[in-house]
Amino acid sequence: MSLCQVCRQTLPSFPIPNDDRSLVTASLPDISNWSESFFDGQWILTAHFLLHASWESLKTSISNDCPLCWTIWRCIRSSPVASPNDETITNFNAQIFNLACEPNDAAYTLDIRLAGLGLKIKDLRLAVWKTTEKWYLDTEKIFPIADQHTPASVAKLAKRWINVCQEKHSSCLKQASPPDTAKMPTRLLDLGDINSDTWRIHERPKHVPYIALSHRWSHETPTLLTSNYHNYSDCQPDSILPQTYQDIVSICRHMGIRYLWIDSLCIIQDDGGFEFRQEAPLMMDIYQFAFLTLTICWGFPGLGVFRKCRPRSIPRHKPTVSYHRPDSVAQTDECVFVEHRDASDLQVDVDHAPLNNRAWVLQERCLSRRLLYLGNEQLYWECNGCTGSEVSPDLHCPAHRRADTGRQSMVDLTGPDRDTHWSWVLSKYTGYDLTFEQDRLIAISGLAKLIASKTGDSYLGGIWLESWMQDLLWEPATGPDSKQRVEDTSDSTTRRMPRPSWSWLAFPGSVMSGRMIRRGPKISLTAPNSYQSKELKPLALLSQTIVTPPESDHFASFDRAVLKIRGLLLPVKFTGTPPNTGQPCYFRHEHGVTLLAARLDYMQLRACNQQDGTYTPIRFCFSKTVVFSSQYFLLPLYQYHWARGFDDPGIKATLVYGLVVQEVLNKGSREFIRIGTWNEDFYSSQLSPVISNTIVKNGVGKDW
C-alpha cells in the first residue's frame, strides 16, 4: 500500500548509506528545519507544519487508500460503516508537530495533532516503514483480508486461533474443559448441523460445547417471551431472526458447534425479572465455560456482522522477520507498513466500541476464555495467551501485553498482582453504563464470585475484606474520562439496590481505587495479628460484618451491610473554602492538637493550598457533600512509613491514611457513614504521633 502525494512529501526518502551527511542533507526539502540526533543516525524535524489543511484534503487521501490517512480516519470516525463523505468535521486540520526519521531503516515516527469541531482524539503517534513491493505483497499473502467475510471464512479463522490456543497456550489449557460441577445454562439454542436452517430452544442441557454471544440490545433484538415460549420450543426458521443473529447462527454451524447461548432468547424477558434473577448467578459459569464467546462490537439495525472493506486500506504492521533485513527496506515510495503507537487496532476498534462501554459486558469479557470480535473490517481475537487481528494474528502475548488492554483475564485477576488488575476493573466498571442502575452490584457479581473461588478471598458489597483498608479508600475519579450519573431515587432503581456508604456503590459515578493500591495492607480476617510489615502499620481493626438478611448473597443482593471497625475517632470541624472547587482539596491545622481529659478534643482544619509554606496540608477527597459547619470525624486506618527516594534520600516520613465519617442516629445506636478519604500529603504533620500516642494511652485495640 502506497502513501498519498501529501504523505510522500511529508516523509522524504533518504539515501543509503547515510554516513555521508552531504547526501542526506541534499535530499531534504528544507535542511534548515532538520537536525541530526546523536542517537542511531536519527534525523528530527523541528518545525511544525500542516499535513492536511482541510477535511477535503484528508478525504482525497483516503480515497487513494493512503494507509497513514486511513489510520487517522479510523481513529476519529463514528463507526466502521461511517464514510468520510457523510461525516464532515468543521475546521478540520492535521498538523505534524514532531517527525523523526532513521534513514538506514527507512523508518519514521510522526506525532500528529488533530483539530476540528467535536473531535475527541487530539494527538496521534504513528510509525511508518518504507518497504519493497515484494515484502509487502508477501505479507499480504501470509495474512490475507477478505473483501467481505462469510460464515465459512470467519469459522476458518476462528478455528486457526482456537488450534493455537489449545496447543500452545498453557494459561488457556487450564480452562480446557469445564468440570463436572460446572453449571450449564437453563436453556440453549439447538441450531442443528451445518445443513440445518432451523433452530429451537433446548431445555436443561447436559454438558455440551456451546458458544455464548455478547451483544448490545436494540429494538430488533429477538426475545423469549411467555407468548412465544411454546413456539420456540419447536423448530423455527432462521429467517424469523434479524440478519445479525442469522449470521451468528451460521458461524456456529460452520464451526461445528451445535448449541448457542443468547441471553435475550434463553431467558424469559417478560416475567417481571423472575428468570433473570435465577439465571444471573450462573453468569460466572455461562461465560467462563463457553467454548467461545462471539462479540458483536458494532451492530447496526438491518445490517449483518459481515462488513465490506477495502483490504488495501487496512494498514499492515511491519513483520518481525523483516527487522534487520536490508532487503526489506526501500528508499522509494513503493509500499509502507503503518502502526498506531498510541493504541493498537484492537483498542480503537474493540475497546472503544459502544458494546464495550456497557457494564454487563465488562464481566462477560473478563470471564470468557476465548473471544472473537465481529462487526469491524477485520476480525479480532482475545484469549489468555494471545491478542490478535487478521493482519497481526499474535500481536500481543502475555510477555509484552499492553497494560491498558480492555480486558483483564482471570489469570490477571487471580495472580500476584490481582489488586492492581481489580483496581483497573473497578475504575472502568464504575464509568460504564447500565440500563438499570439497580444492576450495578449484580452485573459484576459473577466475576467477583470466580475470583473469590480461586483466591479464597472474601467479598462484600464491592470490596475485598482482606484488603478492606485499601478498598475503603476509593475516590471519585477525575479527568476527562470520568463520569458522573444523575442519581435516580425512584422506587424502581436505587431503593432496590444496597448502597452502603462505605462502598463505591454509594457514589453515582466512576471511581478510582486508593492511592496505595499496590501496597495497601492485606490482613487475614481470622488472624489479624499475624500481619507483619515494615512499611505499613494498621491503626484499625475490622471486627465484624453484619449483613441483613443473614442468608443474603454477599456478591449480588442484600438489604443492608454494616462494617464494625475498632479504631480511633478524631473529631474535626472544617473552616474556610478550598481555593479550587475540584477534588482533591487541602486543609491544615494551625494550632497544636490538645488532649482534654482522656479523649481528643476536636481539631479545627482550615482550607489551604496544596503547597503551604508554613503548615503541612492534609489531603481530602470527598464522595458526599460536606457542610463545613458540621462536625465530622477522621478515622485513621493505617500508617505508611515512607522515604522520599532518590531526590531526597535522607528524608523520611510517617503518613497516615484514613476515612472521613459522620455520625448518624439509627434507632439509638451509634453509627457512621463514609464522607470521604484523607491522608497526609508527602510530609508528616502533627497527627501521626498524636494518633499513635492516643491509641496507646486509651488502649484502643489492646485486645486485638
Short mmCIF file of C-alpha atoms in Angstrom, two decimals, residues 166-621:
data_model
loop_
_atom_site.label_atom_id
_atom_site.label_comp_id
_atom_site.label_asym_id
_atom_site.label_seq_id
_atom_site.Cartn_x
_atom_site.Cartn_y
_atom_site.Cartn_z
CA GLN A 166 -5.41 -25.38 22.55
CA GLU A 167 -1.91 -26.47 21.54
CA LYS A 168 0.39 -23.68 22.74
CA HIS A 169 -1.24 -21.53 25.43
CA SER A 170 -0.59 -23.04 28.85
CA SER A 171 -2.79 -20.44 30.55
CA CYS A 172 -5.68 -21.36 28.25
CA LEU A 173 -5.20 -25.10 28.72
CA LYS A 174 -6.02 -24.68 32.42
CA GLN A 175 -9.59 -23.97 31.30
CA ALA A 176 -9.62 -26.55 28.52
CA SER A 177 -12.85 -28.22 29.60
CA PRO A 178 -15.49 -27.44 32.22
CA PRO A 179 -15.50 -29.61 35.36
CA ASP A 180 -18.43 -31.86 36.19
CA THR A 181 -19.53 -29.31 38.77
CA ALA A 182 -19.89 -26.55 36.17
CA LYS A 183 -23.43 -25.25 35.92
CA MET A 184 -24.97 -25.19 32.47
CA PRO A 185 -27.43 -22.51 31.36
CA THR A 186 -31.08 -23.36 31.89
CA ARG A 187 -31.59 -23.17 28.13
CA LEU A 188 -29.54 -23.23 24.95
CA LEU A 189 -30.50 -22.78 21.33
CA ASP A 190 -30.20 -26.02 19.36
CA LEU A 191 -29.03 -24.99 15.87
CA GLY A 192 -28.76 -28.41 14.26
CA ASP A 193 -25.90 -29.28 11.91
CA ILE A 194 -24.33 -27.30 9.07
CA ASN A 195 -27.17 -28.17 6.70
CA SER A 196 -29.89 -27.01 9.08
CA ASP A 197 -31.88 -23.83 8.53
CA THR A 198 -33.96 -24.05 11.72
CA TRP A 199 -33.36 -23.66 15.44
CA ARG A 200 -35.23 -24.33 18.68
CA ILE A 201 -34.96 -23.91 22.44
CA HIS A 202 -33.20 -26.79 24.20
CA GLU A 203 -34.17 -27.11 27.89
CA ARG A 204 -31.92 -28.32 30.71
CA PRO A 205 -28.93 -29.24 28.53
CA LYS A 206 -26.25 -31.62 29.74
CA HIS A 207 -22.57 -30.73 29.47
CA VAL A 208 -22.23 -29.94 25.78
CA PRO A 209 -19.93 -27.48 24.00
CA TYR A 210 -21.69 -24.21 23.26
CA ILE A 211 -20.91 -20.71 22.05
CA ALA A 212 -22.02 -17.63 24.02
CA LEU A 213 -22.99 -14.33 22.43
CA SER A 214 -22.13 -10.91 23.83
CA HIS A 215 -24.20 -8.21 22.15
CA ARG A 216 -25.83 -4.84 22.66
CA TRP A 217 -29.60 -4.87 22.79
CA SER A 218 -31.60 -2.81 20.31
CA HIS A 219 -35.19 -2.58 19.11
CA GLU A 220 -34.61 -5.56 16.80
CA THR A 221 -33.08 -7.88 19.42
CA PRO A 222 -35.06 -11.16 19.37
CA THR A 223 -36.51 -12.04 22.77
CA LEU A 224 -38.04 -15.04 24.50
CA LEU A 225 -41.46 -14.19 25.90
CA THR A 226 -44.16 -16.13 27.67
CA SER A 227 -46.23 -15.71 24.50
CA ASN A 228 -43.69 -17.31 22.12
CA TYR A 229 -42.05 -19.78 24.50
CA HIS A 230 -44.01 -22.82 23.27
CA ASN A 231 -43.50 -21.92 19.61
CA TYR A 232 -39.74 -21.51 20.11
CA SER A 233 -39.62 -24.94 21.75
CA ASP A 234 -40.33 -26.29 18.27
CA CYS A 235 -38.15 -25.72 15.22
CA GLN A 236 -38.23 -22.16 13.90
CA PRO A 237 -36.82 -20.97 10.56
CA ASP A 238 -33.66 -18.89 10.70
CA SER A 239 -35.44 -16.26 8.65
CA ILE A 240 -37.51 -15.05 11.64
CA LEU A 241 -34.30 -13.74 13.20
CA PRO A 242 -32.75 -10.37 12.25
CA GLN A 243 -29.80 -10.68 9.86
CA THR A 244 -27.20 -10.12 12.57
CA TYR A 245 -28.43 -13.13 14.55
CA GLN A 246 -28.77 -15.25 11.40
CA ASP A 247 -25.08 -14.56 10.78
CA ILE A 248 -24.19 -15.66 14.32
CA VAL A 249 -26.16 -18.89 13.91
CA SER A 250 -24.39 -19.62 10.60
CA ILE A 251 -20.94 -19.04 12.12
CA CYS A 252 -21.71 -21.55 14.89
CA ARG A 253 -22.82 -24.19 12.41
CA HIS A 254 -19.70 -23.73 10.26
CA MET A 255 -17.58 -24.14 13.38
CA GLY A 256 -19.29 -27.43 14.13
CA ILE A 257 -20.81 -26.15 17.40
CA ARG A 258 -24.47 -27.08 17.67
CA TYR A 259 -25.51 -25.03 20.70
CA LEU A 260 -25.65 -21.28 21.23
CA TRP A 261 -26.47 -19.17 24.29
CA ILE A 262 -28.05 -15.75 23.74
CA ASP A 263 -29.39 -14.09 26.87
CA SER A 264 -32.37 -12.50 25.12
CA LEU A 265 -33.52 -15.85 23.69
CA CYS A 266 -32.57 -18.14 26.59
CA ILE A 267 -34.11 -16.14 29.46
CA ILE A 268 -37.81 -15.21 29.51
CA GLN A 269 -37.93 -11.42 29.33
CA ASP A 270 -41.50 -10.54 30.36
CA ASP A 271 -41.93 -12.34 33.70
CA GLY A 272 -41.03 -9.38 35.90
CA GLY A 273 -37.39 -10.42 36.12
CA PHE A 274 -38.09 -13.77 37.81
CA GLU A 275 -35.96 -15.88 35.45
CA PHE A 276 -33.29 -13.22 35.19
CA ARG A 277 -32.78 -13.30 38.97
CA GLN A 278 -32.40 -17.07 38.76
CA GLU A 279 -30.03 -17.01 35.79
CA ALA A 280 -27.84 -14.03 36.76
CA PRO A 281 -25.91 -16.01 39.41
CA LEU A 282 -25.00 -18.52 36.67
CA MET A 283 -23.21 -15.93 34.51
CA MET A 284 -19.88 -16.90 36.05
CA ASP A 285 -20.16 -20.42 34.62
CA ILE A 286 -22.02 -19.49 31.43
CA TYR A 287 -19.20 -17.34 30.08
CA GLN A 288 -16.12 -19.00 31.57
CA PHE A 289 -17.10 -22.44 30.30
CA ALA A 290 -18.37 -21.41 26.87
CA PHE A 291 -16.25 -22.93 24.10
CA LEU A 292 -16.05 -19.46 22.56
CA THR A 293 -17.69 -16.07 23.05
CA LEU A 294 -18.74 -14.24 19.90
CA THR A 295 -18.90 -10.50 20.47
CA ILE A 296 -20.72 -8.05 18.19
CA CYS A 297 -18.72 -4.87 18.76
CA TRP A 298 -20.69 -2.80 16.30
CA GLY A 299 -24.27 -3.71 15.45
CA PHE A 300 -26.50 -1.79 13.07
CA PRO A 301 -30.22 -2.47 12.60
CA GLY A 302 -30.89 -4.09 9.26
CA LEU A 303 -27.25 -5.00 8.67
CA GLY A 304 -25.40 -8.20 9.41
CA VAL A 305 -21.99 -8.61 11.05
CA PHE A 306 -20.03 -9.03 7.82
CA ARG A 307 -18.61 -5.66 6.78
CA LYS A 308 -17.47 -4.83 3.28
CA CYS A 309 -13.98 -3.41 3.34
CA ARG A 310 -11.12 -2.27 1.12
CA PRO A 311 -8.27 -4.61 2.12
CA ARG A 312 -5.62 -2.21 0.86
CA SER A 313 -6.99 0.47 3.19
CA ILE A 314 -6.16 -1.60 6.29
CA PRO A 315 -2.59 -0.76 7.36
CA ARG A 316 -0.19 -3.66 7.69
CA HIS A 317 2.16 -3.94 10.63
CA LYS A 318 5.85 -4.48 9.98
CA PRO A 319 6.53 -8.24 10.25
CA THR A 320 9.00 -9.18 12.97
CA VAL A 321 11.01 -11.24 10.50
CA SER A 322 11.69 -8.14 8.38
CA TYR A 323 13.63 -6.37 11.13
CA HIS A 324 17.36 -6.20 10.39
CA ARG A 325 16.73 -7.36 6.83
CA PRO A 326 18.23 -4.77 4.47
CA ASP A 327 16.31 -6.22 1.51
CA SER A 328 13.02 -5.23 3.22
CA VAL A 329 13.94 -1.53 3.25
CA ALA A 330 13.04 0.74 0.35
CA GLN A 331 14.04 4.32 -0.22
CA THR A 332 11.30 4.85 -2.75
CA ASP A 333 7.58 5.16 -2.04
CA GLU A 334 6.58 1.71 -3.24
CA CYS A 335 4.79 0.43 -0.13
CA VAL A 336 4.68 1.15 3.58
CA PHE A 337 3.89 -0.54 6.86
CA VAL A 338 1.99 1.67 9.33
CA GLU A 339 1.38 1.21 13.06
CA HIS A 340 -0.60 3.33 15.51
CA ARG A 341 1.72 3.65 18.50
CA ASP A 342 -0.72 5.23 20.99
CA ALA A 343 -3.27 2.44 20.68
CA SER A 344 -3.49 -0.91 18.95
CA ASP A 345 -6.09 -1.59 16.27
CA LEU A 346 -7.94 -3.68 18.85
CA GLN A 347 -8.13 -0.75 21.24
CA VAL A 348 -9.53 1.53 18.55
CA ASP A 349 -11.99 -0.94 17.00
CA VAL A 350 -12.92 -3.08 20.03
CA ASP A 351 -12.21 -1.28 23.31
CA HIS A 352 -13.81 1.93 22.06
CA ALA A 353 -16.84 0.20 20.56
CA PRO A 354 -20.23 1.07 22.15
CA LEU A 355 -20.71 -2.52 23.32
CA ASN A 356 -17.58 -2.39 25.46
CA ASN A 357 -18.82 0.68 27.31
CA ARG A 358 -21.58 -1.42 28.87
CA ALA A 359 -21.11 -2.58 32.46
CA TRP A 360 -22.52 -6.09 31.92
CA VAL A 361 -20.11 -6.65 29.02
CA LEU A 362 -17.01 -5.99 31.12
CA GLN A 363 -17.82 -9.07 33.19
CA GLU A 364 -18.59 -11.13 30.10
CA ARG A 365 -15.28 -10.14 28.56
CA CYS A 366 -13.21 -10.92 31.65
CA LEU A 367 -14.92 -14.25 32.31
CA SER A 368 -14.70 -15.59 28.75
CA ARG A 369 -11.71 -17.77 27.97
CA ARG A 370 -11.78 -17.02 24.23
CA LEU A 371 -13.38 -14.12 22.37
CA LEU A 372 -13.86 -13.43 18.68
CA TYR A 373 -14.86 -9.83 17.92
CA LEU A 374 -17.18 -9.17 14.98
CA GLY A 375 -18.55 -6.05 13.32
CA ASN A 376 -15.32 -4.37 12.22
CA GLU A 377 -13.50 -4.50 8.89
CA GLN A 378 -11.29 -7.25 10.26
CA LEU A 379 -11.72 -9.88 12.95
CA TYR A 380 -10.08 -9.59 16.35
CA TRP A 381 -9.18 -12.31 18.83
CA GLU A 382 -8.51 -12.44 22.57
CA CYS A 383 -7.64 -15.29 24.89
CA ASN A 384 -5.41 -15.65 27.93
CA GLY A 385 -2.43 -16.43 25.71
CA CYS A 386 -2.78 -14.03 22.80
CA THR A 387 -4.41 -10.90 21.42
CA GLY A 388 -4.50 -10.51 17.66
CA SER A 389 -6.16 -9.42 14.46
CA GLU A 390 -6.22 -10.67 10.89
CA VAL A 391 -3.19 -8.58 9.94
CA SER A 392 -1.35 -9.49 13.16
CA PRO A 393 -2.71 -12.82 14.46
CA ASP A 394 -0.47 -12.88 17.54
CA LEU A 395 0.06 -9.17 18.01
CA HIS A 396 0.30 -9.23 21.82
CA CYS A 397 1.23 -12.14 24.02
CA PRO A 398 1.40 -12.13 27.84
CA ALA A 399 5.12 -11.35 27.95
CA HIS A 400 4.59 -7.94 26.37
CA ARG A 401 0.89 -7.29 26.74
CA ARG A 402 -0.23 -3.69 26.85
CA ALA A 403 -1.15 -2.55 30.36
CA ASP A 404 -4.13 -0.62 29.03
CA THR A 405 -5.80 -3.50 27.22
CA GLY A 406 -9.56 -3.53 27.54
CA ARG A 407 -9.66 -6.97 29.15
CA GLN A 408 -8.28 -8.34 32.38
CA SER A 409 -8.16 -12.13 32.21
CA MET A 410 -8.76 -14.46 35.12
CA VAL A 411 -5.02 -15.12 35.13
CA ASP A 412 -4.53 -11.41 35.84
CA LEU A 413 -7.36 -11.14 38.38
CA THR A 414 -6.26 -14.13 40.46
CA GLY A 415 -2.48 -13.70 40.20
CA PRO A 416 0.01 -11.97 42.50
CA ASP A 417 -0.88 -8.53 41.11
CA ARG A 418 -4.62 -9.07 41.36
CA ASP A 419 -5.16 -5.92 43.45
CA THR A 420 -3.78 -3.80 40.61
CA HIS A 421 -5.90 -5.56 38.00
CA TRP A 422 -9.04 -5.34 40.16
CA SER A 423 -8.36 -1.64 40.54
CA TRP A 424 -8.40 -1.32 36.75
CA VAL A 425 -11.67 -3.28 36.54
CA LEU A 426 -13.26 -1.07 39.19
CA SER A 427 -12.27 2.19 37.51
CA LYS A 428 -13.64 1.03 34.16
CA TYR A 429 -16.75 -0.66 35.50
CA THR A 430 -17.97 2.29 37.55
CA GLY A 431 -17.72 4.51 34.48
CA TYR A 432 -19.67 2.14 32.22
CA ASP A 433 -23.39 2.42 31.51
CA LEU A 434 -26.26 0.28 32.75
CA THR A 435 -29.82 0.35 31.50
CA PHE A 436 -30.96 -0.29 35.08
CA GLU A 437 -28.71 1.18 37.75
CA GLN A 438 -30.15 -1.35 40.22
CA ASP A 439 -27.96 -3.95 38.44
CA ARG A 440 -24.70 -2.22 39.45
CA LEU A 441 -23.90 -4.82 42.12
CA ILE A 442 -25.10 -7.95 40.35
CA ALA A 443 -23.57 -7.09 36.96
CA ILE A 444 -20.10 -7.76 38.36
CA SER A 445 -21.06 -10.47 40.85
CA GLY A 446 -20.12 -13.36 38.56
CA LEU A 447 -16.60 -12.03 38.16
CA ALA A 448 -16.25 -11.44 41.91
CA LYS A 449 -17.50 -14.98 42.67
CA LEU A 450 -14.96 -16.55 40.36
CA ILE A 451 -12.10 -14.51 41.83
CA ALA A 452 -13.21 -15.48 45.34
CA SER A 453 -13.43 -19.18 44.42
CA LYS A 454 -9.88 -19.15 43.03
CA THR A 455 -8.19 -16.98 45.69
CA GLY A 456 -10.18 -17.73 48.85
CA ASP A 457 -10.68 -14.01 49.45
CA SER A 458 -13.94 -12.68 50.93
CA TYR A 459 -16.10 -10.18 49.04
CA LEU A 460 -18.88 -7.94 50.29
CA GLY A 461 -20.67 -5.13 48.52
CA GLY A 462 -17.85 -4.28 46.12
CA ILE A 463 -14.81 -4.61 48.40
CA TRP A 464 -12.43 -7.44 49.31
CA LEU A 465 -12.47 -7.84 53.08
CA GLU A 466 -8.82 -8.96 53.35
CA SER A 467 -7.93 -5.63 51.71
CA TRP A 468 -10.70 -3.67 53.43
CA MET A 469 -8.50 -0.73 54.44
CA GLN A 470 -7.26 -0.19 50.91
CA ASP A 471 -10.64 -0.85 49.30
CA LEU A 472 -12.43 1.67 51.53
CA LEU A 473 -10.09 4.40 50.28
CA TRP A 474 -11.71 4.66 46.83
CA GLU A 475 -12.16 8.17 45.47
CA PRO A 476 -14.33 9.83 42.82
CA ALA A 477 -12.45 9.71 39.51
CA THR A 478 -11.15 12.91 38.00
CA GLY A 479 -10.04 13.78 34.49
CA PRO A 480 -11.62 13.87 31.03
CA ASP A 481 -12.78 10.23 31.10
CA SER A 482 -14.52 10.41 34.49
CA LYS A 483 -18.29 10.13 34.52
CA GLN A 484 -20.99 11.10 36.96
CA ARG A 485 -24.52 9.77 36.76
CA VAL A 486 -27.69 11.51 37.84
CA GLU A 487 -28.93 9.76 40.96
CA ASP A 488 -32.29 8.10 40.42
CA THR A 489 -34.25 7.89 43.66
CA SER A 490 -37.30 6.25 42.13
CA ASP A 491 -38.69 3.05 43.63
CA SER A 492 -37.70 1.07 40.55
CA THR A 493 -33.95 1.54 40.90
CA THR A 494 -31.85 2.71 43.78
CA ARG A 495 -34.22 1.60 46.55
CA ARG A 496 -33.79 -1.96 45.36
CA MET A 497 -30.01 -1.77 45.28
CA PRO A 498 -27.98 -1.76 48.50
CA ARG A 499 -25.87 1.37 48.72
CA PRO A 500 -23.74 1.20 51.89
CA SER A 501 -21.85 4.48 52.27
CA TRP A 502 -18.50 2.69 52.61
CA SER A 503 -18.86 1.09 49.17
CA TRP A 504 -18.34 2.68 45.76
CA LEU A 505 -21.95 1.63 45.11
CA ALA A 506 -22.97 4.72 47.06
CA PHE A 507 -21.28 7.09 44.60
CA PRO A 508 -23.14 7.88 41.35
CA GLY A 509 -20.14 7.93 39.05
CA SER A 510 -16.76 6.50 38.15
CA VAL A 511 -14.27 5.94 40.95
CA MET A 512 -10.62 5.05 41.29
CA SER A 513 -9.01 2.88 43.90
CA GLY A 514 -6.98 4.22 46.79
CA ARG A 515 -3.57 5.70 46.11
CA MET A 516 -1.75 2.78 47.74
CA ILE A 517 -3.45 0.10 45.66
CA ARG A 518 -0.29 -1.96 45.10
CA ARG A 519 0.94 -1.67 48.68
CA GLY A 520 -2.08 -1.38 50.97
CA PRO A 521 -2.29 -3.84 53.89
CA LYS A 522 -3.74 -7.28 53.20
CA ILE A 523 -4.81 -8.69 56.55
CA SER A 524 -6.21 -12.11 57.43
CA LEU A 525 -9.75 -11.93 58.78
CA THR A 526 -9.19 -14.84 61.14
CA ALA A 527 -5.68 -13.95 62.36
CA PRO A 528 -5.22 -10.17 62.02
CA ASN A 529 -2.29 -10.14 64.48
CA SER A 530 -0.27 -12.26 62.06
CA TYR A 531 0.14 -9.29 59.73
CA GLN A 532 3.75 -8.07 59.56
CA SER A 533 5.10 -5.14 57.56
CA LYS A 534 7.98 -2.68 57.90
CA GLU A 535 6.17 -0.08 55.80
CA LEU A 536 2.56 -0.31 56.96
CA LYS A 537 1.11 -0.24 60.47
CA PRO A 538 -2.64 -0.89 60.85
CA LEU A 539 -4.45 1.59 63.11
CA ALA A 540 -7.89 -0.03 62.98
CA LEU A 541 -9.46 -3.48 63.02
CA LEU A 542 -12.41 -4.86 61.10
CA SER A 543 -14.06 -6.76 63.94
CA GLN A 544 -17.34 -7.84 62.32
CA THR A 545 -19.52 -7.61 59.22
CA ILE A 546 -23.30 -7.60 59.60
CA VAL A 547 -25.41 -8.41 56.55
CA THR A 548 -29.19 -8.25 56.52
CA PRO A 549 -30.81 -10.67 55.96
CA PRO A 550 -28.05 -13.04 57.16
CA GLU A 551 -28.64 -15.55 54.37
CA SER A 552 -28.16 -12.88 51.67
CA ASP A 553 -25.83 -13.31 48.72
CA HIS A 554 -22.85 -11.10 49.61
CA PHE A 555 -21.98 -10.86 45.92
CA ALA A 556 -25.29 -9.88 44.41
CA SER A 557 -28.11 -8.94 46.76
CA PHE A 558 -28.69 -7.84 50.35
CA ASP A 559 -30.74 -5.22 52.14
CA ARG A 560 -28.09 -3.77 54.44
CA ALA A 561 -24.39 -4.28 55.18
CA VAL A 562 -22.52 -2.82 58.15
CA LEU A 563 -18.79 -2.89 58.86
CA LYS A 564 -17.88 -2.82 62.56
CA ILE A 565 -14.48 -1.16 62.84
CA ARG A 566 -12.49 -0.73 66.03
CA GLY A 567 -10.34 2.36 65.86
CA LEU A 568 -9.76 5.95 66.93
CA LEU A 569 -12.17 8.79 66.06
CA LEU A 570 -10.69 12.28 65.74
CA PRO A 571 -13.43 14.95 65.86
CA VAL A 572 -12.83 17.77 63.36
CA LYS A 573 -14.51 20.87 62.00
CA PHE A 574 -13.68 22.45 58.66
CA THR A 575 -13.44 26.20 58.14
CA GLY A 576 -12.83 28.29 55.06
CA THR A 577 -13.44 27.46 51.41
CA PRO A 578 -10.93 25.39 49.40
CA PRO A 579 -9.20 27.52 46.72
CA ASN A 580 -10.36 25.19 43.96
CA THR A 581 -13.77 23.61 43.58
CA GLY A 582 -12.50 20.25 42.34
CA GLN A 583 -11.03 17.20 44.03
CA PRO A 584 -8.84 16.75 45.96
CA CYS A 585 -8.85 19.68 48.40
CA TYR A 586 -6.48 20.57 51.22
CA PHE A 587 -6.86 21.66 54.84
CA ARG A 588 -4.37 22.36 57.61
CA HIS A 589 -4.47 22.67 61.40
CA GLU A 590 -2.95 25.92 62.65
CA HIS A 591 -2.66 25.19 66.35
CA GLY A 592 -1.37 22.29 68.33
CA VAL A 593 -3.66 19.35 68.91
CA THR A 594 -4.56 19.08 72.60
CA LEU A 595 -5.83 16.26 74.71
CA LEU A 596 -8.67 17.10 77.08
CA ALA A 597 -9.29 14.60 79.85
CA ALA A 598 -8.87 11.13 78.34
CA ARG A 599 -10.20 11.98 74.90
CA LEU A 600 -9.17 14.10 71.96
CA ASP A 601 -10.96 17.44 71.59
CA TYR A 602 -11.99 18.45 68.09
CA MET A 603 -9.47 19.90 65.68
CA GLN A 604 -10.20 22.91 63.54
CA LEU A 605 -8.97 22.48 59.97
CA ARG A 606 -8.68 25.48 57.69
CA ALA A 607 -8.80 25.34 53.88
CA CYS A 608 -5.45 25.98 52.17
CA ASN A 609 -3.44 25.41 49.00
CA GLN A 610 -1.60 22.15 48.42
CA GLN A 611 1.71 23.98 48.73
CA ASP A 612 1.60 25.77 52.07
CA GLY A 613 4.88 27.23 53.22
CA THR A 614 4.01 27.32 56.92
CA TYR A 615 1.88 24.28 57.67
CA THR A 616 1.71 20.73 56.40
CA PRO A 617 -1.53 20.30 54.43
CA ILE A 618 -3.79 17.27 54.71
CA ARG A 619 -5.30 15.93 51.51
CA PHE A 620 -9.07 15.28 51.44
CA CYS A 621 -11.24 13.72 48.77
#
